């Protein structure tokens, strides 16, 4: 059989492990593909950097574009990251008729539609399993296994850094800054943790998940995003006391009337009985709710060189098999074309901790503030007495806008000293 040739763009955390697996497991992978699988070049920035394994220097080049143009590989694997030159190189690969595998969530969330269109135009494949939740098979199950079902909601813990930090805050009572420093010391968080702790990384993944789950076109700009820097030890303690745990969730769901989708990333209290509550430390998990299948959970390592390389190499084999059989894998479909609704249109339950004054009529005034904005109270509990009293309230499902108005009214009440904590409750 004619060999399937592979060019690797990037040999960093992920790419070096992809190269190692492809070289070390060449015989097995070739047998699975049904033709020799040959790594023909690796583009990097620094030719002399240590790649952590023996790599033939003749494979290395700093000119990624020439590697694609001159070697004309069958499969181009983009694991360099960033928007440019990754986008231009992927488009060049398609122009040359190559199939493309990428782990680049940032690029897919910004410009996925253009890349899918280029793949279709050139009759090629674009596979990107590693871009969301690292090693966890999730995108192919959404795109292929669940294509006969109707997905209603996807809830994901898709960022290991923030899940590690929130786990430490929950289990040791640490403050955010201390938990972040610990995550950095262990290599779970970058020196500049902004992309993780502010939710950008999770938002890019939420966009990719939502597009696949709801056959619609969703970009990063459509995703409402809140990070975890504002989560306090008292939020975490309140969650614990009320039988919840705080998680940073990527949420994509059909609106109640089915005419749009809500896509958002924010911290939320998850009941301790929910399967996502048990996802600790840097692990990822994605919980899918669909009409026929019911509830499914995908769990595993969401990052790291070898786990992510597992997903990338799986995609390489899939693309190689498609090429040998003379076809291509399933295309992205955005036929439902559902609009992404503004945050104000989404509904959820809320937890509020309200520090109240030691005055007569407190409960009545607080309850009235909720009623005034049409937010109904599910449970109310008072902790402490006198000037130490705190009301813990969980609402029934309410609109974001109504809840915001309620909080505003509460803050203006003479019996309210502070609205100490407001958090969404997700995952009933
Ligand atoms: N790290 C993870 O756990 C993880 C998980 C899921 C997805 N991803 C995604 O995988 C991709 C790669 O991540 P990573 O962590 O492996 O990144 P990384 O460690 O920074 O590696 C990037 C690699 O690309 C090379 N590179 C960068 N710009 C280049 C250019 N213009 N020409 C040639 N080579 C260039 C670098 O070369 P030098 O080595 O010579 O500097 C390096 O080898 C990103 O899209 C990321 O979002 C990563």
Short mmCIF file of C-alpha atoms and ligand atoms in Angstrom, two decimals:
data_model
loop_
_atom_site.label_atom_id
_atom_site.label_comp_id
_atom_site.label_asym_id
_atom_site.label_seq_id
_atom_site.Cartn_x
_atom_site.Cartn_y
_atom_site.Cartn_z
CA UNK A 1 0.00 0.00 0.00
CA UNK A 2 1.14 3.58 -0.62
CA UNK A 3 2.36 5.03 2.70
CA UNK A 4 0.34 7.74 4.42
CA UNK A 5 2.74 10.57 5.17
CA UNK A 6 2.38 12.83 8.18
CA UNK A 7 3.86 16.29 8.84
CA UNK A 8 3.79 17.63 12.37
CA UNK A 9 3.59 21.39 12.98
CA UNK A 10 4.84 21.87 16.55
CA UNK A 11 6.72 19.57 18.91
CA UNK A 12 6.02 21.10 22.30
CA UNK A 13 4.02 19.56 25.17
CA UNK A 14 1.59 17.80 22.83
CA UNK A 15 3.54 17.57 19.55
CA UNK A 16 6.58 15.88 21.05
CA UNK A 17 4.32 13.16 22.47
CA UNK A 18 2.54 12.80 19.14
CA UNK A 19 5.91 12.33 17.41
CA UNK A 20 7.01 9.82 20.04
CA UNK A 21 3.83 7.74 19.69
CA UNK A 22 3.85 7.82 15.89
CA UNK A 23 7.52 6.77 15.75
CA UNK A 24 7.47 4.23 18.59
CA UNK A 25 4.19 2.61 17.56
CA UNK A 26 4.69 2.86 13.82
CA UNK A 27 4.15 -0.85 13.15
CA UNK A 28 0.93 -1.10 15.14
CA UNK A 29 -0.43 2.15 13.78
CA UNK A 30 0.43 1.12 10.20
CA UNK A 31 -1.37 -2.19 10.72
CA UNK A 32 -4.44 -0.34 12.02
CA UNK A 33 -4.36 2.13 9.15
CA UNK A 34 -3.77 -0.60 6.56
CA UNK A 35 -0.72 1.19 5.07
CA UNK A 36 2.63 2.42 6.39
CA UNK A 37 2.24 5.58 8.50
CA UNK A 38 5.36 7.69 7.99
CA UNK A 39 6.34 10.86 9.85
CA UNK A 40 8.10 12.93 7.19
CA UNK A 41 8.78 16.23 8.96
CA UNK A 42 8.38 18.26 12.12
CA UNK A 43 8.18 22.07 12.10
CA UNK A 44 9.45 23.86 15.21
CA UNK A 45 10.79 27.28 16.14
CA UNK A 46 14.04 26.10 17.75
CA UNK A 47 15.96 23.31 16.00
CA UNK A 48 18.21 22.61 18.98
CA UNK A 49 15.58 22.35 21.76
CA UNK A 50 15.39 19.12 23.77
CA UNK A 51 12.27 17.23 22.63
CA UNK A 52 12.46 14.64 25.43
CA UNK A 53 13.02 11.72 23.06
CA UNK A 54 15.37 10.76 20.22
CA UNK A 55 14.32 12.58 17.10
CA UNK A 56 16.17 12.38 13.81
CA UNK A 57 17.45 15.95 13.24
CA UNK A 58 16.77 15.48 9.51
CA UNK A 59 13.03 15.55 10.30
CA UNK A 60 13.18 19.02 11.87
CA UNK A 61 12.63 22.29 10.05
CA UNK A 62 11.74 25.83 11.01
CA UNK A 63 9.82 26.39 7.76
CA UNK A 64 6.36 24.90 8.30
CA UNK A 65 5.00 26.28 5.05
CA UNK A 66 7.81 24.73 2.98
CA UNK A 67 7.28 21.41 4.76
CA UNK A 68 3.65 21.38 3.54
CA UNK A 69 4.45 22.69 0.05
CA UNK A 70 7.48 20.57 -0.72
CA UNK A 71 6.79 17.28 1.07
CA UNK A 72 3.07 17.36 0.24
CA UNK A 73 2.15 15.19 3.24
CA UNK A 74 -1.16 13.30 3.24
CA UNK A 75 -1.90 14.47 6.78
CA UNK A 76 -0.86 17.73 8.45
CA UNK A 77 -1.02 17.76 12.25
CA UNK A 78 -1.19 21.28 13.69
CA UNK A 79 -0.15 21.36 17.35
CA UNK A 80 1.64 24.71 17.46
CA UNK A 81 -1.31 26.66 18.86
CA UNK A 82 -2.37 30.30 18.40
CA UNK A 83 -4.29 31.84 15.53
CA UNK A 84 -1.49 32.69 13.08
CA UNK A 85 0.40 31.16 11.39
CA UNK A 86 -1.67 28.08 12.36
CA UNK A 87 -4.73 29.17 10.33
CA UNK A 88 -2.75 29.97 7.16
CA UNK A 89 -0.82 26.71 7.40
CA UNK A 90 -4.02 24.66 7.81
CA UNK A 91 -5.55 26.40 4.80
CA UNK A 92 -2.37 25.68 2.79
CA UNK A 93 -2.61 22.03 3.83
CA UNK A 94 -6.18 21.84 2.52
CA UNK A 95 -5.18 23.55 -0.74
CA UNK A 96 -2.62 20.76 -1.15
CA UNK A 97 -5.32 18.14 -0.63
CA UNK A 98 -4.05 17.04 2.79
CA UNK A 99 -6.24 15.98 5.69
CA UNK A 100 -5.74 18.03 8.86
CA UNK A 101 -5.67 17.10 12.53
CA UNK A 102 -5.52 19.92 15.08
CA UNK A 103 -5.77 20.42 18.84
CA UNK A 104 -6.20 24.18 18.45
CA UNK A 105 -9.38 25.14 20.36
CA UNK A 106 -8.61 28.87 20.15
CA UNK A 107 -8.51 28.79 16.35
CA UNK A 108 -11.55 26.50 15.99
CA UNK A 109 -13.61 28.67 18.34
CA UNK A 110 -12.63 31.81 16.43
CA UNK A 111 -12.74 30.64 12.85
CA UNK A 112 -13.99 27.05 12.79
CA UNK A 113 -16.58 27.66 10.06
CA UNK A 114 -13.90 28.85 7.58
CA UNK A 115 -11.77 25.80 8.30
CA UNK A 116 -14.70 23.36 7.97
CA UNK A 117 -15.62 25.03 4.66
CA UNK A 118 -12.02 24.74 3.38
CA UNK A 119 -11.94 21.05 4.30
CA UNK A 120 -15.23 20.44 2.47
CA UNK A 121 -14.12 22.45 -0.58
CA UNK A 122 -11.00 20.35 -0.92
CA UNK A 123 -12.65 17.02 -0.13
CA UNK A 124 -10.41 16.66 2.94
CA UNK A 125 -10.88 15.85 6.61
CA UNK A 126 -10.57 18.19 9.59
CA UNK A 127 -10.40 16.26 12.87
CA UNK A 128 -9.95 17.97 16.24
CA UNK A 129 -10.82 15.56 19.05
CA UNK A 130 -7.95 16.87 21.24
CA UNK A 131 -9.22 20.45 21.16
CA UNK A 132 -11.82 19.79 23.88
CA UNK A 133 -11.16 17.77 27.02
CA UNK A 134 -7.78 16.37 25.88
CA UNK A 135 -7.76 12.58 25.96
CA UNK A 136 -11.51 12.18 26.44
CA UNK A 137 -13.38 10.89 23.41
CA UNK A 138 -16.15 13.48 23.27
CA UNK A 139 -16.35 15.23 19.91
CA UNK A 140 -16.59 12.07 17.85
CA UNK A 141 -19.32 10.67 20.15
CA UNK A 142 -21.19 13.99 19.74
CA UNK A 143 -20.65 14.15 15.99
CA UNK A 144 -21.12 10.47 15.17
CA UNK A 145 -22.50 8.26 17.96
CA UNK A 146 -25.17 10.74 19.10
CA UNK A 147 -26.05 12.06 15.65
CA UNK A 148 -29.30 10.08 15.74
CA UNK A 149 -30.38 11.62 19.02
CA UNK A 150 -31.45 15.10 20.09
CA UNK A 151 -29.08 16.64 22.61
CA UNK A 152 -30.77 18.96 25.12
CA UNK A 153 -27.92 20.02 27.33
CA UNK A 154 -24.18 19.58 27.78
CA UNK A 155 -22.50 20.43 31.10
CA UNK A 156 -18.74 20.25 31.13
CA UNK A 157 -15.82 20.58 33.48
CA UNK A 158 -13.41 21.27 30.63
CA UNK A 159 -10.58 23.16 32.32
CA UNK A 160 -8.30 21.16 34.60
CA UNK A 161 -6.53 24.19 36.10
CA UNK A 162 -9.70 25.73 37.50
CA UNK A 163 -11.04 22.38 38.62
CA UNK A 164 -7.82 21.79 40.52
CA UNK A 165 -8.04 25.22 42.19
CA UNK A 166 -11.72 24.78 43.12
CA UNK A 167 -11.01 21.27 44.46
CA UNK A 168 -8.29 22.68 46.74
CA UNK A 169 -10.60 25.50 47.88
CA UNK A 170 -13.31 22.94 48.66
CA UNK A 171 -11.18 20.31 50.34
CA UNK A 172 -8.70 22.42 52.30
CA UNK A 173 -10.56 25.72 52.63
CA UNK A 174 -7.75 27.50 50.76
CA UNK A 175 -8.28 30.99 49.35
CA UNK A 176 -8.19 31.39 45.56
CA UNK A 177 -4.67 32.93 45.51
CA UNK A 178 -3.18 30.13 47.62
CA UNK A 179 -4.87 27.41 45.58
CA UNK A 180 -3.64 29.08 42.37
CA UNK A 181 -0.05 29.23 43.70
CA UNK A 182 -0.28 25.53 44.55
CA UNK A 183 -1.58 24.73 41.05
CA UNK A 184 1.31 26.72 39.55
CA UNK A 185 3.87 24.93 41.71
CA UNK A 186 2.51 21.58 40.51
CA UNK A 187 2.53 22.64 36.85
CA UNK A 188 -1.30 22.62 36.56
CA UNK A 189 -1.42 26.38 36.00
CA UNK A 190 0.64 28.62 33.74
CA UNK A 191 2.72 31.53 35.06
CA UNK A 192 0.06 33.74 33.42
CA UNK A 193 -3.13 31.87 34.36
CA UNK A 194 -5.56 34.36 32.76
CA UNK A 195 -6.82 32.09 29.96
CA UNK A 196 -7.75 29.41 32.48
CA UNK A 197 -8.97 31.30 35.56
CA UNK A 198 -10.93 33.90 33.57
CA UNK A 199 -12.71 31.15 31.65
CA UNK A 200 -11.43 31.92 28.12
CA UNK A 201 -10.13 28.38 27.59
CA UNK A 202 -13.42 26.85 28.75
CA UNK A 203 -15.40 29.32 26.63
CA UNK A 204 -13.55 28.26 23.45
CA UNK A 205 -14.37 24.64 24.26
CA UNK A 206 -18.00 25.53 25.03
CA UNK A 207 -18.29 27.08 21.55
CA UNK A 208 -16.93 23.93 19.88
CA UNK A 209 -19.20 21.64 21.94
CA UNK A 210 -22.29 23.78 21.29
CA UNK A 211 -21.70 23.86 17.54
CA UNK A 212 -21.47 20.07 17.35
CA UNK A 213 -24.24 19.28 19.83
CA UNK A 214 -26.79 21.63 18.28
CA UNK A 215 -25.75 21.58 14.59
CA UNK A 216 -25.26 25.32 14.66
CA UNK A 217 -22.43 27.77 14.18
CA UNK A 218 -21.08 29.07 17.50
CA UNK A 219 -17.97 31.17 18.06
CA UNK A 220 -16.09 32.28 21.15
CA UNK A 221 -17.69 35.74 20.88
CA UNK A 222 -21.15 34.13 21.38
CA UNK A 223 -20.21 32.59 24.73
CA UNK A 224 -21.01 34.39 27.98
CA UNK A 225 -17.92 34.00 30.17
CA UNK A 226 -17.22 34.40 33.87
CA UNK A 227 -14.08 33.00 35.51
CA UNK A 228 -13.37 31.87 39.06
CA UNK A 229 -11.28 34.77 40.40
CA UNK A 230 -14.32 36.10 42.28
CA UNK A 231 -15.10 32.79 44.02
CA UNK A 232 -14.45 33.30 47.74
CA UNK A 233 -13.82 30.81 50.55
CA UNK A 234 -17.23 31.77 51.93
CA UNK A 235 -18.93 30.86 48.60
CA UNK A 236 -17.18 27.50 48.73
CA UNK A 237 -18.09 26.98 52.39
CA UNK A 238 -21.72 27.94 51.73
CA UNK A 239 -21.83 25.44 48.89
CA UNK A 240 -20.42 22.75 51.14
CA UNK A 241 -22.91 23.48 53.93
CA UNK A 242 -25.83 23.31 51.54
CA UNK A 243 -24.73 20.00 49.98
CA UNK A 244 -23.10 21.47 46.87
CA UNK A 245 -19.64 21.97 45.41
CA UNK A 246 -18.49 24.92 43.28
CA UNK A 247 -17.38 23.99 39.75
CA UNK A 248 -16.51 26.06 36.69
CA UNK A 249 -19.02 24.78 34.15
CA UNK A 250 -19.20 25.11 30.39
CA UNK A 251 -22.92 24.93 29.64
CA UNK A 252 -24.61 24.57 26.27
CA UNK A 253 -28.36 24.01 26.24
CA UNK A 254 -31.44 24.41 24.14
CA UNK A 255 -33.69 27.19 25.34
CA UNK A 256 -37.01 26.11 26.84
CA UNK A 257 -38.91 26.95 23.64
CA UNK A 258 -36.26 25.18 21.53
CA UNK A 259 -35.73 28.23 19.31
CA UNK A 260 -32.22 29.06 20.43
CA UNK A 261 -29.31 27.92 22.55
CA UNK A 262 -27.66 29.26 25.67
CA UNK A 263 -23.90 28.89 25.79
CA UNK A 264 -22.05 30.08 28.84
CA UNK A 265 -19.15 29.51 31.20
CA UNK A 266 -19.41 30.43 34.87
CA UNK A 267 -18.87 29.04 38.32
CA UNK A 268 -21.90 27.19 39.66
CA UNK A 269 -22.94 25.21 42.68
CA UNK A 270 -23.43 21.57 41.70
CA UNK A 271 -25.27 19.19 44.07
CA UNK A 272 -22.84 16.72 45.64
CA UNK A 273 -25.04 13.90 44.37
CA UNK A 274 -24.47 14.92 40.72
CA UNK A 275 -21.80 12.88 38.84
CA UNK A 276 -19.89 16.10 37.98
CA UNK A 277 -19.45 16.90 41.69
CA UNK A 278 -17.10 13.92 42.07
CA UNK A 279 -14.73 15.14 39.34
CA UNK A 280 -11.72 16.24 41.37
CA UNK A 281 -8.38 17.94 40.82
CA UNK A 282 -7.25 18.39 37.20
CA UNK A 283 -9.67 15.84 35.72
CA UNK A 284 -12.28 16.83 33.14
CA UNK A 285 -15.77 15.45 32.56
CA UNK A 286 -18.61 16.25 30.23
CA UNK A 287 -22.20 15.37 31.07
CA UNK A 288 -24.56 15.07 28.11
CA UNK A 289 -28.34 14.96 28.34
CA UNK A 290 -30.20 13.80 25.24
CA UNK A 291 -33.76 12.73 24.48
CA UNK A 292 -33.25 9.05 23.72
CA UNK A 293 -29.92 8.19 25.38
CA UNK A 294 -30.73 10.05 28.59
CA UNK A 295 -27.68 11.01 30.62
CA UNK A 296 -24.11 10.20 29.60
CA UNK A 297 -20.84 11.18 31.20
CA UNK A 298 -17.40 11.29 29.59
CA UNK A 299 -14.53 11.45 32.06
CA UNK A 300 -10.73 11.52 31.97
CA UNK A 301 -7.62 13.61 31.58
CA UNK A 302 -8.32 16.88 29.83
CA UNK A 303 -4.73 17.97 29.20
CA UNK A 304 -1.09 16.93 29.33
CA UNK A 305 1.27 15.78 26.60
CA UNK A 306 0.59 12.05 26.38
CA UNK A 307 -3.18 12.14 27.12
CA UNK A 308 -3.74 14.85 24.50
CA UNK A 309 -1.45 13.03 22.05
CA UNK A 310 -3.64 9.94 22.44
CA UNK A 311 -6.56 11.89 20.95
CA UNK A 312 -4.38 13.44 18.23
CA UNK A 313 -2.94 10.08 17.14
CA UNK A 314 -6.45 8.59 17.15
CA UNK A 315 -7.44 11.34 14.71
CA UNK A 316 -4.35 10.70 12.54
CA UNK A 317 -5.33 7.05 12.20
CA UNK A 318 -8.94 7.98 11.42
CA UNK A 319 -7.92 10.45 8.71
CA UNK A 320 -5.41 7.97 7.24
CA UNK A 321 -8.10 5.27 7.10
CA UNK A 322 -10.52 7.64 5.38
CA UNK A 323 -7.91 8.53 2.77
CA UNK A 324 -7.15 4.87 2.06
CA UNK A 325 -10.81 4.12 1.57
CA UNK A 326 -10.98 7.08 -0.80
CA UNK A 327 -13.40 9.10 1.28
CA UNK A 328 -13.63 11.45 4.18
CA UNK A 329 -15.26 11.47 7.61
CA UNK A 330 -18.56 13.14 8.47
CA UNK A 331 -18.73 16.88 7.86
CA UNK A 332 -19.76 19.53 10.37
CA UNK A 333 -23.36 20.46 9.98
CA UNK A 334 -24.96 23.71 11.02
CA UNK A 335 -28.38 23.02 9.46
CA UNK A 336 -30.28 23.83 12.69
CA UNK A 337 -28.74 27.33 12.62
CA UNK A 338 -29.98 28.06 16.14
CA UNK A 339 -29.15 31.56 17.39
CA UNK A 340 -27.16 31.90 20.59
CA UNK A 341 -29.44 33.78 22.98
CA UNK A 342 -28.24 36.56 25.29
CA UNK A 343 -27.48 35.60 28.88
CA UNK A 344 -30.62 37.38 30.11
CA UNK A 345 -32.70 34.77 28.28
CA UNK A 346 -31.31 31.83 30.26
CA UNK A 347 -32.90 30.52 33.41
CA UNK A 348 -31.38 28.72 36.34
CA UNK A 349 -31.75 28.28 40.08
CA UNK A 350 -29.76 30.57 42.36
CA UNK A 351 -28.20 30.43 45.77
CA UNK A 352 -27.94 33.71 47.71
CA UNK A 353 -26.35 34.42 51.08
CA UNK A 354 -27.73 37.67 52.49
CA UNK A 355 -26.33 39.27 55.65
CA UNK A 356 -29.27 40.87 57.39
CA UNK A 357 -29.68 43.37 60.23
CA UNK A 358 -31.24 42.55 63.57
CA UNK A 359 -34.50 44.35 62.88
CA UNK A 360 -38.16 43.44 62.88
CA UNK A 361 -39.75 42.46 59.56
CA UNK A 362 -36.55 41.25 57.89
CA UNK A 363 -37.99 38.09 56.39
CA UNK A 364 -41.03 39.87 55.05
CA UNK A 365 -39.00 42.60 53.34
CA UNK A 366 -36.54 40.13 51.84
CA UNK A 367 -39.31 37.81 50.62
CA UNK A 368 -41.10 40.80 49.12
CA UNK A 369 -37.99 41.80 47.11
CA UNK A 370 -37.98 38.36 45.47
CA UNK A 371 -41.72 38.37 44.83
CA UNK A 372 -41.58 41.88 43.33
CA UNK A 373 -39.33 40.57 40.52
CA UNK A 374 -41.16 37.27 40.03
CA UNK A 375 -38.41 35.14 41.56
CA UNK A 376 -39.86 32.41 43.73
CA UNK A 377 -38.04 31.05 46.74
CA UNK A 378 -37.52 27.30 47.06
CA UNK A 379 -35.79 27.20 50.46
CA UNK A 380 -34.80 29.82 53.02
CA UNK A 381 -32.60 29.18 56.02
CA UNK A 382 -31.33 31.54 58.71
CA UNK A 383 -27.89 31.08 60.25
CA UNK A 384 -26.77 33.04 63.32
CA UNK A 385 -28.60 35.68 65.29
CA UNK A 386 -28.63 39.43 65.76
CA UNK A 387 -26.09 41.25 63.60
CA UNK A 388 -24.49 37.93 62.67
CA UNK A 389 -27.59 36.64 60.93
CA UNK A 390 -27.33 35.37 57.36
CA UNK A 391 -30.21 34.21 55.21
CA UNK A 392 -29.37 31.40 52.79
CA UNK A 393 -31.89 31.30 49.99
CA UNK A 394 -32.24 28.93 47.05
CA UNK A 395 -34.63 30.08 44.35
CA UNK A 396 -36.70 28.14 41.85
CA UNK A 397 -35.60 28.52 38.25
CA UNK A 398 -35.54 32.22 37.39
CA UNK A 399 -34.34 34.44 34.58
CA UNK A 400 -30.90 36.06 34.82
CA UNK A 401 -32.39 39.53 34.38
CA UNK A 402 -35.01 39.00 37.12
CA UNK A 403 -32.41 37.75 39.53
CA UNK A 404 -30.16 40.75 38.83
CA UNK A 405 -33.07 43.10 39.56
CA UNK A 406 -33.83 41.22 42.79
CA UNK A 407 -30.22 41.58 43.96
CA UNK A 408 -30.34 45.29 43.19
CA UNK A 409 -33.51 45.69 45.26
CA UNK A 410 -32.07 43.63 48.13
CA UNK A 411 -28.98 45.85 48.23
CA UNK A 412 -31.22 48.88 48.71
CA UNK A 413 -33.10 47.45 51.71
CA UNK A 414 -32.37 48.89 55.16
CA UNK A 415 -32.55 45.37 56.65
CA UNK A 416 -29.85 44.01 54.32
CA UNK A 417 -26.23 44.60 55.35
CA UNK A 418 -24.75 42.81 52.33
CA UNK A 419 -25.60 40.34 49.60
CA UNK A 420 -22.57 38.22 50.43
CA UNK A 421 -22.85 35.59 47.76
CA UNK A 422 -24.86 34.96 44.60
CA UNK A 423 -24.26 31.78 42.69
CA UNK A 424 -26.12 29.79 40.10
CA UNK A 425 -27.17 26.26 41.04
CA UNK A 426 -26.86 23.81 38.14
CA UNK A 427 -27.29 20.10 37.69
CA UNK A 428 -30.50 18.93 39.29
N1 LIG B 1 -0.84 21.27 26.49
C1 LIG B 1 -1.98 20.62 26.60
O1 LIG B 1 -2.21 19.90 27.58
C2 LIG B 1 -3.04 20.77 25.54
C3 LIG B 1 -4.26 20.07 25.68
C4 LIG B 1 -5.22 20.17 24.67
C5 LIG B 1 -4.97 20.97 23.56
N2 LIG B 1 -3.77 21.66 23.46
C6 LIG B 1 -3.56 22.48 22.28
O2 LIG B 1 -2.47 21.94 21.57
C7 LIG B 1 -1.75 22.96 20.90
C8 LIG B 1 -0.28 22.87 21.30
O3 LIG B 1 -0.15 23.05 22.69
P1 LIG B 1 1.22 22.76 23.45
O4 LIG B 1 0.91 22.84 24.90
O5 LIG B 1 1.88 21.53 22.92
O6 LIG B 1 2.07 24.06 23.02
P2 LIG B 1 3.64 24.30 23.18
O7 LIG B 1 4.22 23.39 24.20
O8 LIG B 1 3.83 25.77 23.33
O9 LIG B 1 4.23 23.86 21.75
C9 LIG B 1 4.10 24.63 20.60
C10 LIG B 1 5.04 24.06 19.54
O10 LIG B 1 4.85 24.75 18.32
C11 LIG B 1 6.11 25.21 17.82
N3 LIG B 1 5.85 26.46 17.10
C12 LIG B 1 5.22 27.57 17.55
N4 LIG B 1 5.16 28.51 16.60
C13 LIG B 1 5.78 27.98 15.52
C14 LIG B 1 6.06 28.46 14.20
N5 LIG B 1 5.68 29.68 13.81
N6 LIG B 1 6.71 27.63 13.34
C15 LIG B 1 7.09 26.41 13.73
N7 LIG B 1 6.85 25.89 14.94
C16 LIG B 1 6.21 26.67 15.83
C17 LIG B 1 6.99 25.37 19.03
O11 LIG B 1 8.34 25.25 18.64
P3 LIG B 1 9.55 25.26 19.72
O12 LIG B 1 9.36 24.04 20.56
O13 LIG B 1 10.78 25.17 18.92
O14 LIG B 1 9.39 26.53 20.50
C18 LIG B 1 6.51 24.19 19.89
O15 LIG B 1 7.20 23.02 19.53
C19 LIG B 1 -2.44 24.28 21.31
O16 LIG B 1 -3.37 24.63 20.31
C20 LIG B 1 -3.16 23.91 22.58
O17 LIG B 1 -4.32 24.70 22.81
C21 LIG B 1 -2.82 21.56 24.41
#
